[in-house]
mmCIF file of C-alpha atoms in Angstrom:
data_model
loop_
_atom_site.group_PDB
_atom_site.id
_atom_site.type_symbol
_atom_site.label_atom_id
_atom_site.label_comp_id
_atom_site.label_asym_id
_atom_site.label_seq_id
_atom_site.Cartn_x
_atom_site.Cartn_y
_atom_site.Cartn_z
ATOM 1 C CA UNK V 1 41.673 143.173 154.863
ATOM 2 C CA UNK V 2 40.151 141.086 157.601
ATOM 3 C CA UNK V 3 39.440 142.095 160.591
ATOM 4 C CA UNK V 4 41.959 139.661 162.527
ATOM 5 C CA UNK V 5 44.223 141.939 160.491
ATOM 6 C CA UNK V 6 43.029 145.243 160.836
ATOM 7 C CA UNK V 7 43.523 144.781 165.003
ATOM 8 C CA UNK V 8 46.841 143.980 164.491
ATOM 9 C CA UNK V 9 47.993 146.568 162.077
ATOM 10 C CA UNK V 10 46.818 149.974 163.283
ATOM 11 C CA UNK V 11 49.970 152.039 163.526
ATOM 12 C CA UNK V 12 51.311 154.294 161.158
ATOM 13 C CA UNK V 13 54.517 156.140 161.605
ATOM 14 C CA UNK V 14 55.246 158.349 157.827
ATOM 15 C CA UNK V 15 52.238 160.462 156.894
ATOM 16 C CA UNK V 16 51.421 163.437 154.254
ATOM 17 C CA UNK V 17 49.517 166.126 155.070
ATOM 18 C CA UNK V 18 49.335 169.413 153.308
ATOM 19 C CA UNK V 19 51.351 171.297 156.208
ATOM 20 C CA UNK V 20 54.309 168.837 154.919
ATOM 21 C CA UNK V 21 55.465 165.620 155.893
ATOM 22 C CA UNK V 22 54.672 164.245 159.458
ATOM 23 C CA UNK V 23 56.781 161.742 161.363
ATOM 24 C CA UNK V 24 56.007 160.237 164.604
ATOM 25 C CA UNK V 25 58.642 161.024 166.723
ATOM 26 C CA UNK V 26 60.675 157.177 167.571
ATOM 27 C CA UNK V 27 62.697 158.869 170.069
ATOM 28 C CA UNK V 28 59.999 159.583 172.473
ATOM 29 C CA UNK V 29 58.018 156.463 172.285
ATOM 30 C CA UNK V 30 56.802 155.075 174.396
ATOM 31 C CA UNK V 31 56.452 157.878 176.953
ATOM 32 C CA UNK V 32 55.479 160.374 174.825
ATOM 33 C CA UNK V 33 53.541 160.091 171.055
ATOM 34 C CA UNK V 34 54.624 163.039 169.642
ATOM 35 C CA UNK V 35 54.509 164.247 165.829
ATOM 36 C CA UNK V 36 57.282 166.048 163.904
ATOM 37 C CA UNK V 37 55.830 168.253 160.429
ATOM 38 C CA UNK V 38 58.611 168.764 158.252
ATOM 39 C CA UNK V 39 58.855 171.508 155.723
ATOM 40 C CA UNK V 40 61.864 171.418 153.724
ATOM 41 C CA UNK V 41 64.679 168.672 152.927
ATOM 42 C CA UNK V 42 67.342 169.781 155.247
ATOM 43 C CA UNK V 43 64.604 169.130 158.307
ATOM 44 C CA UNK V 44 63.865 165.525 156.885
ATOM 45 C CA UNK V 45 67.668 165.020 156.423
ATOM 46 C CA UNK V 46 68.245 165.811 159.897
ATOM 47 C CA UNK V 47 65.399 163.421 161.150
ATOM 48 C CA UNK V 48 66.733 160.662 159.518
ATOM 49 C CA UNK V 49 70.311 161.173 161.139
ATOM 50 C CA UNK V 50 68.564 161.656 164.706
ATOM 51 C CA UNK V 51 66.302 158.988 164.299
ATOM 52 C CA UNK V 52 63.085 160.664 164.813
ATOM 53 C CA UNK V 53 62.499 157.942 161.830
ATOM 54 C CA UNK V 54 64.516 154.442 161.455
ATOM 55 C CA UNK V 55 64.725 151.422 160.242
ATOM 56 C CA UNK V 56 65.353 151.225 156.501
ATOM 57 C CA UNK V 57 62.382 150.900 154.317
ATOM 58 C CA UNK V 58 60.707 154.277 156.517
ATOM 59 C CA UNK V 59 63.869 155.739 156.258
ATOM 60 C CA UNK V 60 63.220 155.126 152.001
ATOM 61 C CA UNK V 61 59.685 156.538 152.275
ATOM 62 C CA UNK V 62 60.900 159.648 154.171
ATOM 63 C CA UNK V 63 63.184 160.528 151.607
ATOM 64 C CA UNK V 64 61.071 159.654 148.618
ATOM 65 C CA UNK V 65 57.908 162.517 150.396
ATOM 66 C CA UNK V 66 61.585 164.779 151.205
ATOM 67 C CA UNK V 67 62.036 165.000 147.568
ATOM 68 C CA UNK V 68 58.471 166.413 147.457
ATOM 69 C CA UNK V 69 59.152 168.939 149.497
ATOM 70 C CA UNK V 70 62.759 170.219 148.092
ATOM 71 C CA UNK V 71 61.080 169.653 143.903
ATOM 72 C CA UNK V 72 58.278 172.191 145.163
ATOM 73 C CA UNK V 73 60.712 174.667 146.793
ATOM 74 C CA UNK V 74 63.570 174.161 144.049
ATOM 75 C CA UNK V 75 60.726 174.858 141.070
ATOM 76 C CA UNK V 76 59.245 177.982 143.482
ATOM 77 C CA UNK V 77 62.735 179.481 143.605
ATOM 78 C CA UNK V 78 63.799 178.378 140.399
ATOM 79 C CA UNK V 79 61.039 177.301 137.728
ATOM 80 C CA UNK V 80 63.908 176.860 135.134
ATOM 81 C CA UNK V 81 66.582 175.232 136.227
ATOM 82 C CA UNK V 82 64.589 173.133 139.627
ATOM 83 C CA UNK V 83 65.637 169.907 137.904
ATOM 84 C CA UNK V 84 69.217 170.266 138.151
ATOM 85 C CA UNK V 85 69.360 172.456 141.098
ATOM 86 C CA UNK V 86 67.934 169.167 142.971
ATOM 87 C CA UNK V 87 70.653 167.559 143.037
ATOM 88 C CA UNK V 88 72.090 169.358 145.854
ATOM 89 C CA UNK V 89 69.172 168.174 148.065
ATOM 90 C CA UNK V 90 69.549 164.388 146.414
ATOM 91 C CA UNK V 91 73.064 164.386 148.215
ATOM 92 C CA UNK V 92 71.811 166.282 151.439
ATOM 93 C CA UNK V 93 69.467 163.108 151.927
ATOM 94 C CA UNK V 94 71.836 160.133 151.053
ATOM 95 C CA UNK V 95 73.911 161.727 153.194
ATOM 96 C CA UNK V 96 72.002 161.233 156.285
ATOM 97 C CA UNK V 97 72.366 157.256 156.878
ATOM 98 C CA UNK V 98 75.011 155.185 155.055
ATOM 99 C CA UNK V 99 73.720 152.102 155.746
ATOM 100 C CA UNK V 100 70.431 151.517 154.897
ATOM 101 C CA UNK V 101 70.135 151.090 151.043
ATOM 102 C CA UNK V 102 66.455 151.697 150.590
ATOM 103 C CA UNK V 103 67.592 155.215 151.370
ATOM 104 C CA UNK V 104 69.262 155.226 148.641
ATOM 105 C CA UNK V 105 66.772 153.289 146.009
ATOM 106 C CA UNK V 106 64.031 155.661 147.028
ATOM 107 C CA UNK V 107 66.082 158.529 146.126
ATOM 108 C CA UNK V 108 67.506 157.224 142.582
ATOM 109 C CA UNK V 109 63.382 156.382 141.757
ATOM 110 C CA UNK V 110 62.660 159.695 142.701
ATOM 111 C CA UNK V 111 66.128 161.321 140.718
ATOM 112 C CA UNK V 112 64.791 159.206 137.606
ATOM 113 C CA UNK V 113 61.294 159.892 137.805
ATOM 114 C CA UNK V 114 62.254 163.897 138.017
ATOM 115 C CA UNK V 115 64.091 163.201 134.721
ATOM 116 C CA UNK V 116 60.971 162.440 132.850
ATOM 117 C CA UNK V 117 58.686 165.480 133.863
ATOM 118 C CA UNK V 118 57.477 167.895 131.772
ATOM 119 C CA UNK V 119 57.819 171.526 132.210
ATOM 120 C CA UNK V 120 55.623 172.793 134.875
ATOM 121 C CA UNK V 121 54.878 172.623 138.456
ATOM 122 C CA UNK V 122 56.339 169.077 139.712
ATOM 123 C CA UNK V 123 53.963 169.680 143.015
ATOM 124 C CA UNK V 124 51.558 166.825 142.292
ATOM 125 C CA UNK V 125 53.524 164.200 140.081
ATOM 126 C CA UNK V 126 56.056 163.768 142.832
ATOM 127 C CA UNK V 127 53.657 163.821 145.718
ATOM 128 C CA UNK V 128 52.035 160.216 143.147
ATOM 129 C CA UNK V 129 55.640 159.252 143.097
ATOM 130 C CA UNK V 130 56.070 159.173 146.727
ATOM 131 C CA UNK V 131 53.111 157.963 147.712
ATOM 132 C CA UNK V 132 53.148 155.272 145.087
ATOM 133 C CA UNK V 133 56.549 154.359 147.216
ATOM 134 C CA UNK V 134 55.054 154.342 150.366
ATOM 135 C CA UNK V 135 51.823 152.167 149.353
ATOM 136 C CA UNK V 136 54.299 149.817 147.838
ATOM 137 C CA UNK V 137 56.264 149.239 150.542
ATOM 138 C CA UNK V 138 52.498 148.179 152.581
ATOM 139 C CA UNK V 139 52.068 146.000 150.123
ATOM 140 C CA UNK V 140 55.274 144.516 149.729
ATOM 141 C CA UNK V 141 55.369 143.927 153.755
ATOM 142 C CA UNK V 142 51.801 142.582 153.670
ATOM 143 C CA UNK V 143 53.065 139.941 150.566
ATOM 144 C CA UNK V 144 55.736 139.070 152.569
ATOM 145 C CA UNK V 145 54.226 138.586 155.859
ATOM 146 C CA UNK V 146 52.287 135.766 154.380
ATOM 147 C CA UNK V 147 54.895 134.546 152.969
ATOM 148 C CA UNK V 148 57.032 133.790 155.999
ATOM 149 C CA UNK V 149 54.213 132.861 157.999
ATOM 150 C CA UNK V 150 53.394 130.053 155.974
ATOM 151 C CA UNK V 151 56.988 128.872 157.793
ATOM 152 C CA UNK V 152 55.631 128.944 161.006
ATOM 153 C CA UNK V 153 54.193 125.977 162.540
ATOM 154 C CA UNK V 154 51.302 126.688 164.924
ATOM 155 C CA UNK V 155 51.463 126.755 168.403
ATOM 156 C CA UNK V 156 55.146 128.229 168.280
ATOM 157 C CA UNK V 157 57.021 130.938 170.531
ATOM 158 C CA UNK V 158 59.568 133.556 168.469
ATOM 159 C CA UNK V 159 62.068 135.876 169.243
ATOM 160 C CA UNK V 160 62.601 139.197 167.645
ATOM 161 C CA UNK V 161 65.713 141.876 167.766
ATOM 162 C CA UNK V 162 65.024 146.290 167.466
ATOM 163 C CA UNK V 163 61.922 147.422 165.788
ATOM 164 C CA UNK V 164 60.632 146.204 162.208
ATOM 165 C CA UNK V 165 57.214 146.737 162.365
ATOM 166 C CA UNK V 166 54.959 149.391 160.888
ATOM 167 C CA UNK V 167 57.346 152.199 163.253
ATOM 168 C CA UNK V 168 60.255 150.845 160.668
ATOM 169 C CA UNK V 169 58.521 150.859 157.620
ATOM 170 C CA UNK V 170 55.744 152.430 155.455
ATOM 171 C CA UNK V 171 53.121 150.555 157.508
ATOM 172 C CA UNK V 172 52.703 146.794 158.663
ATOM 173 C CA UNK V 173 56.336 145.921 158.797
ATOM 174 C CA UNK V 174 58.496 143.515 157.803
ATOM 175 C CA UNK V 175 59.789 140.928 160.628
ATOM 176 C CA UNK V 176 57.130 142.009 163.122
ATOM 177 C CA UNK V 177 54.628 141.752 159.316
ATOM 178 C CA UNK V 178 55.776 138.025 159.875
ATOM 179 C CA UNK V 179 54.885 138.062 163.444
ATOM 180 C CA UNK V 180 51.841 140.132 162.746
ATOM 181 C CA UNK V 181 50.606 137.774 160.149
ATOM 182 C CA UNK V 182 51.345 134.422 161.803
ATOM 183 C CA UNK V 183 49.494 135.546 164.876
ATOM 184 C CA UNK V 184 46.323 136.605 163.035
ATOM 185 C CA UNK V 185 46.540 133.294 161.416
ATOM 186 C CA UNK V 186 46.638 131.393 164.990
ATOM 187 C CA UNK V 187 50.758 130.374 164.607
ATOM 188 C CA UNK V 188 52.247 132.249 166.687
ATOM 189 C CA UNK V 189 50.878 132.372 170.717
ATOM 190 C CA UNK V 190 53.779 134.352 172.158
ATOM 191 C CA UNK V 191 56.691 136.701 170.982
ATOM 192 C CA UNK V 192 60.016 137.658 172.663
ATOM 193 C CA UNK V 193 61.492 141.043 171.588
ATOM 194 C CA UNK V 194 65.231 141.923 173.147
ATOM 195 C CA UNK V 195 65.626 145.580 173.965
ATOM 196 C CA UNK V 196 68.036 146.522 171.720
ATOM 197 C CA UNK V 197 71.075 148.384 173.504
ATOM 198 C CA UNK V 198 71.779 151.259 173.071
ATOM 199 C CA UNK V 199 68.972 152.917 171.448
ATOM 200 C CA UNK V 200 66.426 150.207 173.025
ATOM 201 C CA UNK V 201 64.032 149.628 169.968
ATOM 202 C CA UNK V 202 63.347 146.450 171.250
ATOM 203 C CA UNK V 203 62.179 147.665 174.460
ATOM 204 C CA UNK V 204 60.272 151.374 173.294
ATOM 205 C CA UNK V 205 59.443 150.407 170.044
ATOM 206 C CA UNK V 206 58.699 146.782 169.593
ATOM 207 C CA UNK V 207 57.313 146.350 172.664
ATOM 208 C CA UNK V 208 54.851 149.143 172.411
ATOM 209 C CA UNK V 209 53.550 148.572 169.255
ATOM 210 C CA UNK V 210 52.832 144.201 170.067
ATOM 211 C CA UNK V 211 50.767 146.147 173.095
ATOM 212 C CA UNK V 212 49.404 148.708 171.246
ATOM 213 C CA UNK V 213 48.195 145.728 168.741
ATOM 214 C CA UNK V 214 47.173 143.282 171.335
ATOM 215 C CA UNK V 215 49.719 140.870 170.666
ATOM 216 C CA UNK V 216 51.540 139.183 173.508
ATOM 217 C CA UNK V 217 55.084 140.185 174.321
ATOM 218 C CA UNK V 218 57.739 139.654 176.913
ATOM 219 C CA UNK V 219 60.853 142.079 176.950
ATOM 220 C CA UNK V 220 64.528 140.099 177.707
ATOM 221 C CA UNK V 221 67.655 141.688 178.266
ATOM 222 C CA UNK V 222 69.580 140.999 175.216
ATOM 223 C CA UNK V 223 72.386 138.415 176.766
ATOM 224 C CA UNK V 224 69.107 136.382 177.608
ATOM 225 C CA UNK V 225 68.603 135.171 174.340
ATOM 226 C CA UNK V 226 71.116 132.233 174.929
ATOM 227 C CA UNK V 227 69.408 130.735 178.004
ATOM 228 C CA UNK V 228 65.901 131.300 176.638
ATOM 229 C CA UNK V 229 66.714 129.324 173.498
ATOM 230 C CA UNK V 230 68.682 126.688 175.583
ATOM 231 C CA UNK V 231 64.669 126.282 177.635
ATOM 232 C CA UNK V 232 63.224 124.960 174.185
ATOM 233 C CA UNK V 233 60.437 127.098 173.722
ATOM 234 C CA UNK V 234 61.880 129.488 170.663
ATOM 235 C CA UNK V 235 61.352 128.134 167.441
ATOM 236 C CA UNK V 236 62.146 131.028 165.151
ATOM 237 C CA UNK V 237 64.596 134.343 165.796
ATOM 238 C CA UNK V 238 62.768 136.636 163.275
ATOM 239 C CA UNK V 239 65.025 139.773 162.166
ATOM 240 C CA UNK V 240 64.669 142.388 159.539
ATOM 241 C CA UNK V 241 67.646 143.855 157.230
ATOM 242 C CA UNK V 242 69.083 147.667 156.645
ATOM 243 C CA UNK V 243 70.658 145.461 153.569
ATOM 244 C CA UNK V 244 71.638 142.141 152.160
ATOM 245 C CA UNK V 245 74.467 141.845 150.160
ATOM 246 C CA UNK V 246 74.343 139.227 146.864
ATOM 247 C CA UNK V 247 75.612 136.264 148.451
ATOM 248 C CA UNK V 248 72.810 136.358 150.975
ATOM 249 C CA UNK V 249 75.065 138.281 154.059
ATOM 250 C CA UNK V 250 73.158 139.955 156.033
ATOM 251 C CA UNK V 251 73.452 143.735 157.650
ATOM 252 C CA UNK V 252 70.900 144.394 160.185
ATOM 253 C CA UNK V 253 71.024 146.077 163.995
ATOM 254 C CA UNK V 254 74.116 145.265 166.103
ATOM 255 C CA UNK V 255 73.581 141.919 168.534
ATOM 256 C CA UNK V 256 71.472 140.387 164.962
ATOM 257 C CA UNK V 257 74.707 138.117 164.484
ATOM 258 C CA UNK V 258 75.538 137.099 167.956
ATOM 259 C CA UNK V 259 71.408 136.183 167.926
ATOM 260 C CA UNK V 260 72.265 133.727 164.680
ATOM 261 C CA UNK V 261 75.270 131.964 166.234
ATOM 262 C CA UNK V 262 73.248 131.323 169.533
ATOM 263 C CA UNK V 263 70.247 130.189 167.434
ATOM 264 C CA UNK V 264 72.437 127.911 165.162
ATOM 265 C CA UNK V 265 73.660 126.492 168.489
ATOM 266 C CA UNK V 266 70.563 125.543 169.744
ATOM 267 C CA UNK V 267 68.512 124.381 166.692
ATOM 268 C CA UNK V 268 66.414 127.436 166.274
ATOM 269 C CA UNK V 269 65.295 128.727 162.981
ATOM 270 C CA UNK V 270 66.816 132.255 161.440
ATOM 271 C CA UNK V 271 64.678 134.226 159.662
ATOM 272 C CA UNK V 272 65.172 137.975 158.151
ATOM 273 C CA UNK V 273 62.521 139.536 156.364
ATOM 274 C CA UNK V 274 63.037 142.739 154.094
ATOM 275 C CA UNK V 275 61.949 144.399 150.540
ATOM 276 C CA UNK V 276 64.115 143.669 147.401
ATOM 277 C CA UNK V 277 64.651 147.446 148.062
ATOM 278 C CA UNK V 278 66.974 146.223 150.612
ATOM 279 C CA UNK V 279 69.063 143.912 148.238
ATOM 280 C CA UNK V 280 72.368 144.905 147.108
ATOM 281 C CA UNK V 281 73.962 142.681 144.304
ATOM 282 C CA UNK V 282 76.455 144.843 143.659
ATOM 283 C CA UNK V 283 77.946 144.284 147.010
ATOM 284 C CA UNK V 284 79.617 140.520 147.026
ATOM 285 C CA UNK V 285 79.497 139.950 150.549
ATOM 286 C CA UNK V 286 78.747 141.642 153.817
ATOM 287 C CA UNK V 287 82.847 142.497 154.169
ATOM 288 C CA UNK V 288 81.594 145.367 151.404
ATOM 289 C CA UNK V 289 78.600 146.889 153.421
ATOM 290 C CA UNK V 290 79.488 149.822 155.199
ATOM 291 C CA UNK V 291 78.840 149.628 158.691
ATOM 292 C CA UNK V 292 77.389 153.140 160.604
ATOM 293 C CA UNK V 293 79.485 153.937 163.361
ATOM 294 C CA UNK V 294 77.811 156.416 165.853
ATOM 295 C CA UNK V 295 78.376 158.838 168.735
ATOM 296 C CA UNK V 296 80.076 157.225 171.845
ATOM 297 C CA UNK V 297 77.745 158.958 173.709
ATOM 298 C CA UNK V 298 74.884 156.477 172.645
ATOM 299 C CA UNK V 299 76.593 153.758 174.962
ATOM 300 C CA UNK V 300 77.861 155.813 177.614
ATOM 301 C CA UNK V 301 74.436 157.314 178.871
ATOM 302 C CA UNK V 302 70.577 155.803 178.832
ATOM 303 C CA UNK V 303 67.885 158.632 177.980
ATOM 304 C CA UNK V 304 70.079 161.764 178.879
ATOM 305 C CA UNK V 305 71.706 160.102 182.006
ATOM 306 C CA UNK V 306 75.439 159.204 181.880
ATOM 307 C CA UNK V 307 75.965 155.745 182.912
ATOM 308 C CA UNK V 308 79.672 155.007 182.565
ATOM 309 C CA UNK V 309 82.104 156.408 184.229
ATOM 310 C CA UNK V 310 83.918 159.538 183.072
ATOM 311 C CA UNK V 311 87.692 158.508 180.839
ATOM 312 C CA UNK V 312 85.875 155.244 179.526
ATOM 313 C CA UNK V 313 85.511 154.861 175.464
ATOM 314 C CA UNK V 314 82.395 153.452 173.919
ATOM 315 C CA UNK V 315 82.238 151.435 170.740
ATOM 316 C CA UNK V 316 79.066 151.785 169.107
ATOM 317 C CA UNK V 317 78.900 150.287 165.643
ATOM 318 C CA UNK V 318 74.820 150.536 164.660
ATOM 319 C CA UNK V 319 75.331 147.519 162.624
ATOM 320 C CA UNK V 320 76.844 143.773 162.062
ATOM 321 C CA UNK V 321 77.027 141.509 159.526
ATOM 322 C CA UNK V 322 75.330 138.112 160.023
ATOM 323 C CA UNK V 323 76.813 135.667 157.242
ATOM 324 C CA UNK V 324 74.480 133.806 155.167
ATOM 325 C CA UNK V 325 75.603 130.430 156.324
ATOM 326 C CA UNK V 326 73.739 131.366 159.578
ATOM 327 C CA UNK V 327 70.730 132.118 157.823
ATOM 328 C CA UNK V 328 67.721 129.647 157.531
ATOM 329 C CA UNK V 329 64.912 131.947 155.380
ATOM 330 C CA UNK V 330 65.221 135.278 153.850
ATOM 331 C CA UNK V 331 61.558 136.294 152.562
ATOM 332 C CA UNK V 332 60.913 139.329 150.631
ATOM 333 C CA UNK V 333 58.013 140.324 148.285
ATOM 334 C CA UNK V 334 59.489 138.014 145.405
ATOM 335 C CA UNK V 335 59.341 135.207 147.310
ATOM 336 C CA UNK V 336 61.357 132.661 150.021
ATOM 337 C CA UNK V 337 65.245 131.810 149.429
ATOM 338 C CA UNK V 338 66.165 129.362 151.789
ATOM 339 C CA UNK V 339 69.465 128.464 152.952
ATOM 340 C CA UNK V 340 70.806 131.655 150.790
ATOM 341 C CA UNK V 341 73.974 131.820 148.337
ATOM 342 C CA UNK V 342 74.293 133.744 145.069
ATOM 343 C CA UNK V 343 72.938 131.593 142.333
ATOM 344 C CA UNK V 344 69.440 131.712 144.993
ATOM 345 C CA UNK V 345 69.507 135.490 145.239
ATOM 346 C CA UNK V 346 70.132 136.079 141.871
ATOM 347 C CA UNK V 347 67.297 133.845 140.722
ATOM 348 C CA UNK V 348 64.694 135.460 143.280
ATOM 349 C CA UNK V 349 65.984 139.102 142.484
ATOM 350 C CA UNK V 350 65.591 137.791 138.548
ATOM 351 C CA UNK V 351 69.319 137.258 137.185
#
């Protein structure tokens, strides 16, 4: 790794340590950098509904170093019958987030990988498991932040939507891995990152790790997207995905498909970056992702203080669905489809 790269790629939000699995607590950036240690599945199910850890390929790793942690407690209770009494803690974690399908991949690798151990201690073969995940994912974000840089013309000014950077993944990221990569390579000389209502990834997250990597940033309002595209300077809206469907539809944070009609509008590029971990071609279309619907309360008050009035009803779906039509690039590990359909993602994702 250079090191252009290593300055912009020092933050690291899923760790292992030998006192279990530490997360950096997401809800207390940037005010606070605080660390969770987790010691059994239920806590790591319960951070992943909370969101002490989002965004979908993290939310994979969590669960693959959570199936560490219930295989060594399952065998410790149980050494003869660990394999099938794990199931109960397989279900506890795909339980915790419907939407994000690397959640769900991480934990059918692990379920499969269980099935081929010998008798014994599991300790130490799932702890390579897991960590083979999480050095994967790296990888994969690294492969494709080089990848969708190369579609970056120098000199050019993008706009990003809630938090894919190393805070939403094993390390790196994926759309801000784009971002990342382009502006080590001289492409990219300034980035615009919407805060991301309710939950304001955009504005805690984002933000604070482009500072934190000495990359410029400037924070918008979300509804200013329109009349900063309509000034000229935006050349790419760069977006990760909590999952793709086969025909190229696209799930990601809510206000990612109002952010592709207003950049089809103006002329500006649409790009979402994720793993093939985040590819579902057993879903037809976006109509067939399920969309997360969470707690009014997530609308109606900012950080602990109400700010609605009392009687009013929030909707607060965590999701949308951005069609494929809308969409310019999608870049994963395997390579670049552009203007996306089936017969393009079946051919990247291999038939």
């Amino acid at each position: 790794m250079s090191d252009q790269q290593i300055l912009h790629d020092r933050i690291r939000a899923v760790e292992w340590s030998e006192a279990g699995l530490k997360l950096l607590d997401q809800r207390l950036l940037p005010m606070l950098k605080q660390w969770v240690t987790l010691r059994d599945v239920e806590g790591v199910a319960n951070a992943i509904r909370d969101m002490v850890v989002r965004g979908a390929p993290a939310i994979g790793v969590t669960a693959a170093y959570g199936m560490v942690l219930a295989g060594r407690a399952r065998y410790v209770a149980s050494p003869r019958s660990w394999k099938q009494d794990i199931e109960a803690d397989l279900q506890t974690l795909a339980q915790s987030r419907p939407t994000a399908v690397n959640l769900f991949w991480a934990l059918e690798r692990m379920k499969v990988f269980i099935a081929t151990l010998p008798e014994g201690d599991p300790g130490v073969a799932l702890l390579e498991e897991a960590t083979r995940i999480h050095d994967e994912d790296i990888a994969a974000n690294r492969r494709m932040g080089a990848l969708g840089a190369e579609l970056i013309k120098s000199d050019s000014v993008v706009l990003t939507h809630c938090n894919t950077g190393s805070l939403a993944t094993g390390g790196f990221g994926t759309a801000l891995g784009v971002i990342r990569a382009a502006y080590g390579a001289g492409k990219i000389r300034h980035v615009y990152a919407d805060e991301t209502r309710p939950w304001l990834q955009g504005a805690r997250l984002t933000a604070w790790e482009l500072v934190e990597d000495e990359i410029p940033v400037t924070l918008i309002a979300d509804s200013a997207a329109a009349s900063l595209m309509r000034q000229g300077q935006v050349k790419w809206v760069i977006v990760g995905s909590d999952r793709i469907a086969a025909n190229g539809d696209v799930a990601n944070k809510i206000g990612t498909y109002s952010l592709a009609v207003i950049a089809r509008h103006h002329g500006v590029k649409f790009m979402v970056v994720a793993p093939t971990t985040t590819v579902d071609m057993n879903l037809s279309s976006g109509d067939q992702i399920p969309i997360e619907e969470r707690a009014e309360e997530e609308v109606l008050s900012l950080v602990g203080q109400r700010i609605a009035p009392q009687g009013v009803r929030a909707w607060n779906p965590s999701f949308d669905v951005t069609p494929a039509a809308l969409v310019d690039a999608i870049v994963t590990e395997r390579g670049v489809v552009l203007a996306p359909d089936v017969a393009k993602m079946r051919k990247m994702m291999g038939g």
